[in-house]
Amino acid sequence: MPTNNFKKLMEEEQEQSPQVPPSIEREVMGSARTIRLMSDMVELYLPRLFNIFVAMLGGNRDSDHANKRNRPSARGNNAEQPPGGPTS
Amino acid sequence: MPGDPERKKSGPKRSDSELVQLYLRTRESAYFTMLYRRYSTKVFSKCISLLRDEGQAQDATQDIFIKVYTNLAKFSERSKFSTWLYSVTYNYCIDYIRRKKKLKNVFSDEMESAPDMVEEVDDSELLEIEVERLKVILDRIPPGDKAVLLMKYQDDMSIRDIAEGLDKTESAIKMKLKRAKHKALLVYEGLYKKNSVL
């Protein structure tokens, strides 16, 4: 195998390199937790904020409204009724 | 570490790719911690080598791992995790040097568009230079050239991986590499073989 002193240089530098301070790991993991928390919050609350914004603009109050209408039970009730509406 | 999943599991050591997938699936920070512990020394050492300042290297290591964390979902597995991580490291350090020195672009395209005047240098000429001398030479060539040489000969990155990592074309990287080798050899000749003509 041909000599590769770039590799030897890397090994030497890694041996001589000081240890990564533990504070760096704490900082990285702390930032990672913060980022994850932020992204979870965005995931949870952004759709709700969007619905509130839509409601403020005069649209449907929320998507639950539409969901209620599309529930299988609601559809089931409607399906029992004859096409022209309730007879009684 | 008490909650370390790698310790809990007595089976074979998990690959980087497995750890990335496990992290993305479970979002358990212990998997990312394992990746950090596997590579933090290597990244730190590369940062010291490129930035030549321990304090700056510490900040850089921290920023690089945060960057990697936020982009983990974008890691495509077309290359190895280590290749991707080292690309982020080189890019970060080069960008840092560029900002510090207010250079326009360390990986300047000006060289790429210039006519090809340099002769191809045989790899063995460079790879067999004594370690101490190699260290001196690498510190005397521009950081962009140094990074390309390290990516190629230290980290065994392919031309395609280097091009992807530095957001350049493969032909631009081939040219950059050729010129970096030439510059390194010129410095070597100048410092250690004063009587020879390149």
mmCIF file of N, CA and C in Angstrom, chain A residues 3-10 12-14 16-21 24-25 27-29 31-32 35-36 39-40, chain B residues 27 29 33 36-37 40 42 44-45 48-49 54 58 62 66 69-70 127-129 131-132 134-135 138 153-154 156:
data_model
loop_
_atom_site.group_PDB
_atom_site.id
_atom_site.type_symbol
_atom_site.label_atom_id
_atom_site.label_comp_id
_atom_site.label_asym_id
_atom_site.label_seq_id
_atom_site.Cartn_x
_atom_site.Cartn_y
_atom_site.Cartn_z
ATOM 1 N N THR A 3 2.450 4.945 0.648
ATOM 2 C CA THR A 3 2.480 5.793 1.846
ATOM 3 C C THR A 3 1.508 6.954 1.676
ATOM 4 N N ASN A 4 0.810 7.274 2.744
ATOM 5 C CA ASN A 4 -0.014 8.473 2.721
ATOM 6 C C ASN A 4 0.253 9.241 4.011
ATOM 7 N N ASN A 5 1.141 10.225 3.922
ATOM 8 C CA ASN A 5 1.503 10.966 5.119
ATOM 9 C C ASN A 5 0.437 11.975 5.544
ATOM 10 N N PHE A 6 -0.556 12.187 4.686
ATOM 11 C CA PHE A 6 -1.696 13.022 5.096
ATOM 12 C C PHE A 6 -2.423 12.322 6.252
ATOM 13 N N LYS A 7 -2.537 11.008 6.137
ATOM 14 C CA LYS A 7 -3.212 10.224 7.189
ATOM 15 C C LYS A 7 -2.398 10.269 8.484
ATOM 16 N N LYS A 8 -1.079 10.138 8.314
ATOM 17 C CA LYS A 8 -0.214 10.175 9.507
ATOM 18 C C LYS A 8 -0.323 11.536 10.187
ATOM 19 N N LEU A 9 -0.390 12.576 9.358
ATOM 20 C CA LEU A 9 -0.529 13.928 9.891
ATOM 21 C C LEU A 9 -1.836 14.051 10.683
ATOM 22 N N MET A 10 -2.902 13.471 10.126
ATOM 23 C CA MET A 10 -4.202 13.528 10.805
ATOM 24 C C MET A 10 -4.123 12.815 12.162
ATOM 25 N N GLU A 12 -1.481 12.275 13.969
ATOM 26 C CA GLU A 12 -0.643 13.076 14.885
ATOM 27 C C GLU A 12 -1.422 14.253 15.450
ATOM 28 N N GLU A 13 -2.142 14.929 14.552
ATOM 29 C CA GLU A 13 -2.893 16.111 14.993
ATOM 30 C C GLU A 13 -3.985 15.724 15.987
ATOM 31 N N GLN A 14 -4.602 14.563 15.734
ATOM 32 C CA GLN A 14 -5.655 14.122 16.659
ATOM 33 C C GLN A 14 -5.079 13.740 18.019
ATOM 34 N N GLN A 16 -2.344 15.014 19.312
ATOM 35 C CA GLN A 16 -1.862 16.230 19.981
ATOM 36 C C GLN A 16 -2.994 17.204 20.315
ATOM 37 N N SER A 17 -4.120 17.006 19.648
ATOM 38 C CA SER A 17 -5.230 17.933 19.836
ATOM 39 C C SER A 17 -5.751 17.857 21.272
ATOM 40 N N PRO A 18 -6.022 19.009 21.901
ATOM 41 C CA PRO A 18 -6.560 18.964 23.265
ATOM 42 C C PRO A 18 -7.961 18.349 23.272
ATOM 43 N N GLN A 19 -8.374 17.864 24.424
ATOM 44 C CA GLN A 19 -9.710 17.278 24.552
ATOM 45 C C GLN A 19 -10.785 18.340 24.301
ATOM 46 N N VAL A 20 -11.881 17.914 23.723
ATOM 47 C CA VAL A 20 -12.989 18.852 23.544
ATOM 48 C C VAL A 20 -13.566 19.118 24.939
ATOM 49 N N PRO A 21 -13.652 20.373 25.357
ATOM 50 C CA PRO A 21 -14.164 20.633 26.705
ATOM 51 C C PRO A 21 -15.599 20.108 26.866
ATOM 52 N N ILE A 24 -18.677 22.087 25.821
ATOM 53 C CA ILE A 24 -19.148 22.149 24.424
ATOM 54 C C ILE A 24 -20.298 21.153 24.231
ATOM 55 N N GLU A 25 -20.117 19.955 24.807
ATOM 56 C CA GLU A 25 -21.189 18.952 24.679
ATOM 57 C C GLU A 25 -22.470 19.462 25.350
ATOM 58 N N GLU A 27 -23.360 22.533 25.795
ATOM 59 C CA GLU A 27 -23.918 23.619 24.978
ATOM 60 C C GLU A 27 -24.665 23.055 23.766
ATOM 61 N N VAL A 28 -24.023 22.097 23.117
ATOM 62 C CA VAL A 28 -24.632 21.513 21.900
ATOM 63 C C VAL A 28 -25.949 20.834 22.256
ATOM 64 N N MET A 29 -25.924 20.012 23.312
ATOM 65 C CA MET A 29 -27.136 19.287 23.679
ATOM 66 C C MET A 29 -28.231 20.240 24.184
ATOM 67 N N SER A 31 -28.624 23.360 23.163
ATOM 68 C CA SER A 31 -29.181 23.995 21.955
ATOM 69 C C SER A 31 -30.098 23.028 21.227
ATOM 70 N N ALA A 32 -29.685 21.757 21.184
ATOM 71 C CA ALA A 32 -30.508 20.748 20.488
ATOM 72 C C ALA A 32 -31.871 20.642 21.169
ATOM 73 N N ILE A 35 -33.947 23.711 20.306
ATOM 74 C CA ILE A 35 -34.423 23.643 18.912
ATOM 75 C C ILE A 35 -35.599 22.668 18.809
ATOM 76 N N ARG A 36 -35.457 21.529 19.493
ATOM 77 C CA ARG A 36 -36.528 20.520 19.429
ATOM 78 C C ARG A 36 -37.814 21.052 20.068
ATOM 79 N N SER A 39 -39.410 23.507 17.724
ATOM 80 C CA SER A 39 -40.053 22.874 16.564
ATOM 81 C C SER A 39 -41.324 22.140 16.991
ATOM 82 N N ASP A 40 -41.311 21.546 18.212
ATOM 83 C CA ASP A 40 -42.529 20.893 18.717
ATOM 84 C C ASP A 40 -43.639 21.916 18.913
ATOM 85 N N ARG B 27 -36.466 10.588 17.989
ATOM 86 C CA ARG B 27 -36.122 11.916 18.504
ATOM 87 C C ARG B 27 -35.490 11.830 19.899
ATOM 88 N N SER B 29 -32.532 12.135 22.227
ATOM 89 C CA SER B 29 -31.266 12.875 22.079
ATOM 90 C C SER B 29 -30.029 12.002 22.321
ATOM 91 N N THR B 33 -26.251 12.262 20.839
ATOM 92 C CA THR B 33 -25.103 12.342 21.753
ATOM 93 C C THR B 33 -24.030 11.336 21.339
ATOM 94 N N TYR B 36 -22.226 12.653 18.438
ATOM 95 C CA TYR B 36 -21.349 13.737 18.890
ATOM 96 C C TYR B 36 -20.078 13.156 19.499
ATOM 97 N N ARG B 37 -20.221 12.173 20.363
ATOM 98 C CA ARG B 37 -19.044 11.612 21.056
ATOM 99 C C ARG B 37 -18.130 10.865 20.100
ATOM 100 N N SER B 40 -16.720 14.279 17.805
ATOM 101 C CA SER B 40 -16.358 15.622 18.279
ATOM 102 C C SER B 40 -14.841 15.852 18.286
ATOM 103 N N LYS B 42 -12.570 14.464 16.328
ATOM 104 C CA LYS B 42 -12.087 14.603 14.943
ATOM 105 C C LYS B 42 -12.445 15.980 14.386
ATOM 106 N N PHE B 44 -13.091 18.699 16.110
ATOM 107 C CA PHE B 44 -12.323 19.694 16.871
ATOM 108 C C PHE B 44 -10.891 19.782 16.334
ATOM 109 N N SER B 45 -10.306 18.610 16.077
ATOM 110 C CA SER B 45 -8.933 18.562 15.567
ATOM 111 C C SER B 45 -8.833 19.221 14.184
ATOM 112 N N ILE B 48 -9.042 22.981 14.651
ATOM 113 C CA ILE B 48 -7.762 23.544 15.128
ATOM 114 C C ILE B 48 -6.784 23.623 13.961
ATOM 115 N N SER B 49 -6.749 22.544 13.160
ATOM 116 C CA SER B 49 -5.831 22.506 12.022
ATOM 117 C C SER B 49 -6.108 23.637 11.027
ATOM 118 N N GLU B 54 -7.380 27.598 19.336
ATOM 119 C CA GLU B 54 -8.180 26.638 20.106
ATOM 120 C C GLU B 54 -9.564 27.199 20.478
ATOM 121 N N GLN B 58 -13.149 25.729 19.333
ATOM 122 C CA GLN B 58 -14.223 25.297 20.246
ATOM 123 C C GLN B 58 -15.572 25.854 19.788
ATOM 124 N N GLN B 62 -18.816 23.673 18.259
ATOM 125 C CA GLN B 62 -20.174 23.820 18.788
ATOM 126 C C GLN B 62 -21.155 24.181 17.663
ATOM 127 N N ILE B 66 -24.355 21.954 16.017
ATOM 128 C CA ILE B 66 -25.724 22.489 16.046
ATOM 129 C C ILE B 66 -26.280 22.533 14.612
ATOM 130 N N TYR B 69 -27.156 19.103 13.638
ATOM 131 C CA TYR B 69 -28.395 18.694 14.309
ATOM 132 C C TYR B 69 -29.619 19.246 13.579
ATOM 133 N N THR B 70 -29.564 20.527 13.239
ATOM 134 C CA THR B 70 -30.736 21.136 12.594
ATOM 135 C C THR B 70 -30.940 20.620 11.170
ATOM 136 N N LEU B 127 2.057 12.659 -1.281
ATOM 137 C CA LEU B 127 1.721 11.763 -0.169
ATOM 138 C C LEU B 127 2.951 11.290 0.600
ATOM 139 N N GLU B 128 4.106 11.344 -0.052
ATOM 140 C CA GLU B 128 5.305 10.833 0.606
ATOM 141 C C GLU B 128 6.147 11.921 1.279
ATOM 142 N N ILE B 129 5.658 13.153 1.234
ATOM 143 C CA ILE B 129 6.394 14.232 1.929
ATOM 144 C C ILE B 129 6.345 13.967 3.436
ATOM 145 N N VAL B 131 5.938 14.062 7.336
ATOM 146 C CA VAL B 131 4.785 14.619 8.065
ATOM 147 C C VAL B 131 5.032 16.058 8.555
ATOM 148 N N GLU B 132 6.178 16.293 9.167
ATOM 149 C CA GLU B 132 6.462 17.624 9.696
ATOM 150 C C GLU B 132 6.494 18.673 8.578
ATOM 151 N N LEU B 134 5.042 18.354 5.667
ATOM 152 C CA LEU B 134 3.684 18.453 5.116
ATOM 153 C C LEU B 134 2.852 19.460 5.912
ATOM 154 N N LYS B 135 3.024 19.398 7.208
ATOM 155 C CA LYS B 135 2.302 20.312 8.098
ATOM 156 C C LYS B 135 2.664 21.775 7.771
ATOM 157 N N LEU B 138 1.196 22.760 4.304
ATOM 158 C CA LEU B 138 -0.260 22.978 4.332
ATOM 159 C C LEU B 138 -0.627 24.295 5.002
ATOM 160 N N TYR B 153 -7.147 13.648 0.458
ATOM 161 C CA TYR B 153 -6.117 12.695 0.889
ATOM 162 C C TYR B 153 -6.197 12.280 2.358
ATOM 163 N N GLN B 154 -6.886 13.107 3.162
ATOM 164 C CA GLN B 154 -7.001 12.725 4.567
ATOM 165 C C GLN B 154 -8.325 12.011 4.828
ATOM 166 N N ASP B 156 -10.363 10.824 2.373
ATOM 167 C CA ASP B 156 -10.693 9.924 1.252
ATOM 168 C C ASP B 156 -12.027 10.263 0.586
#
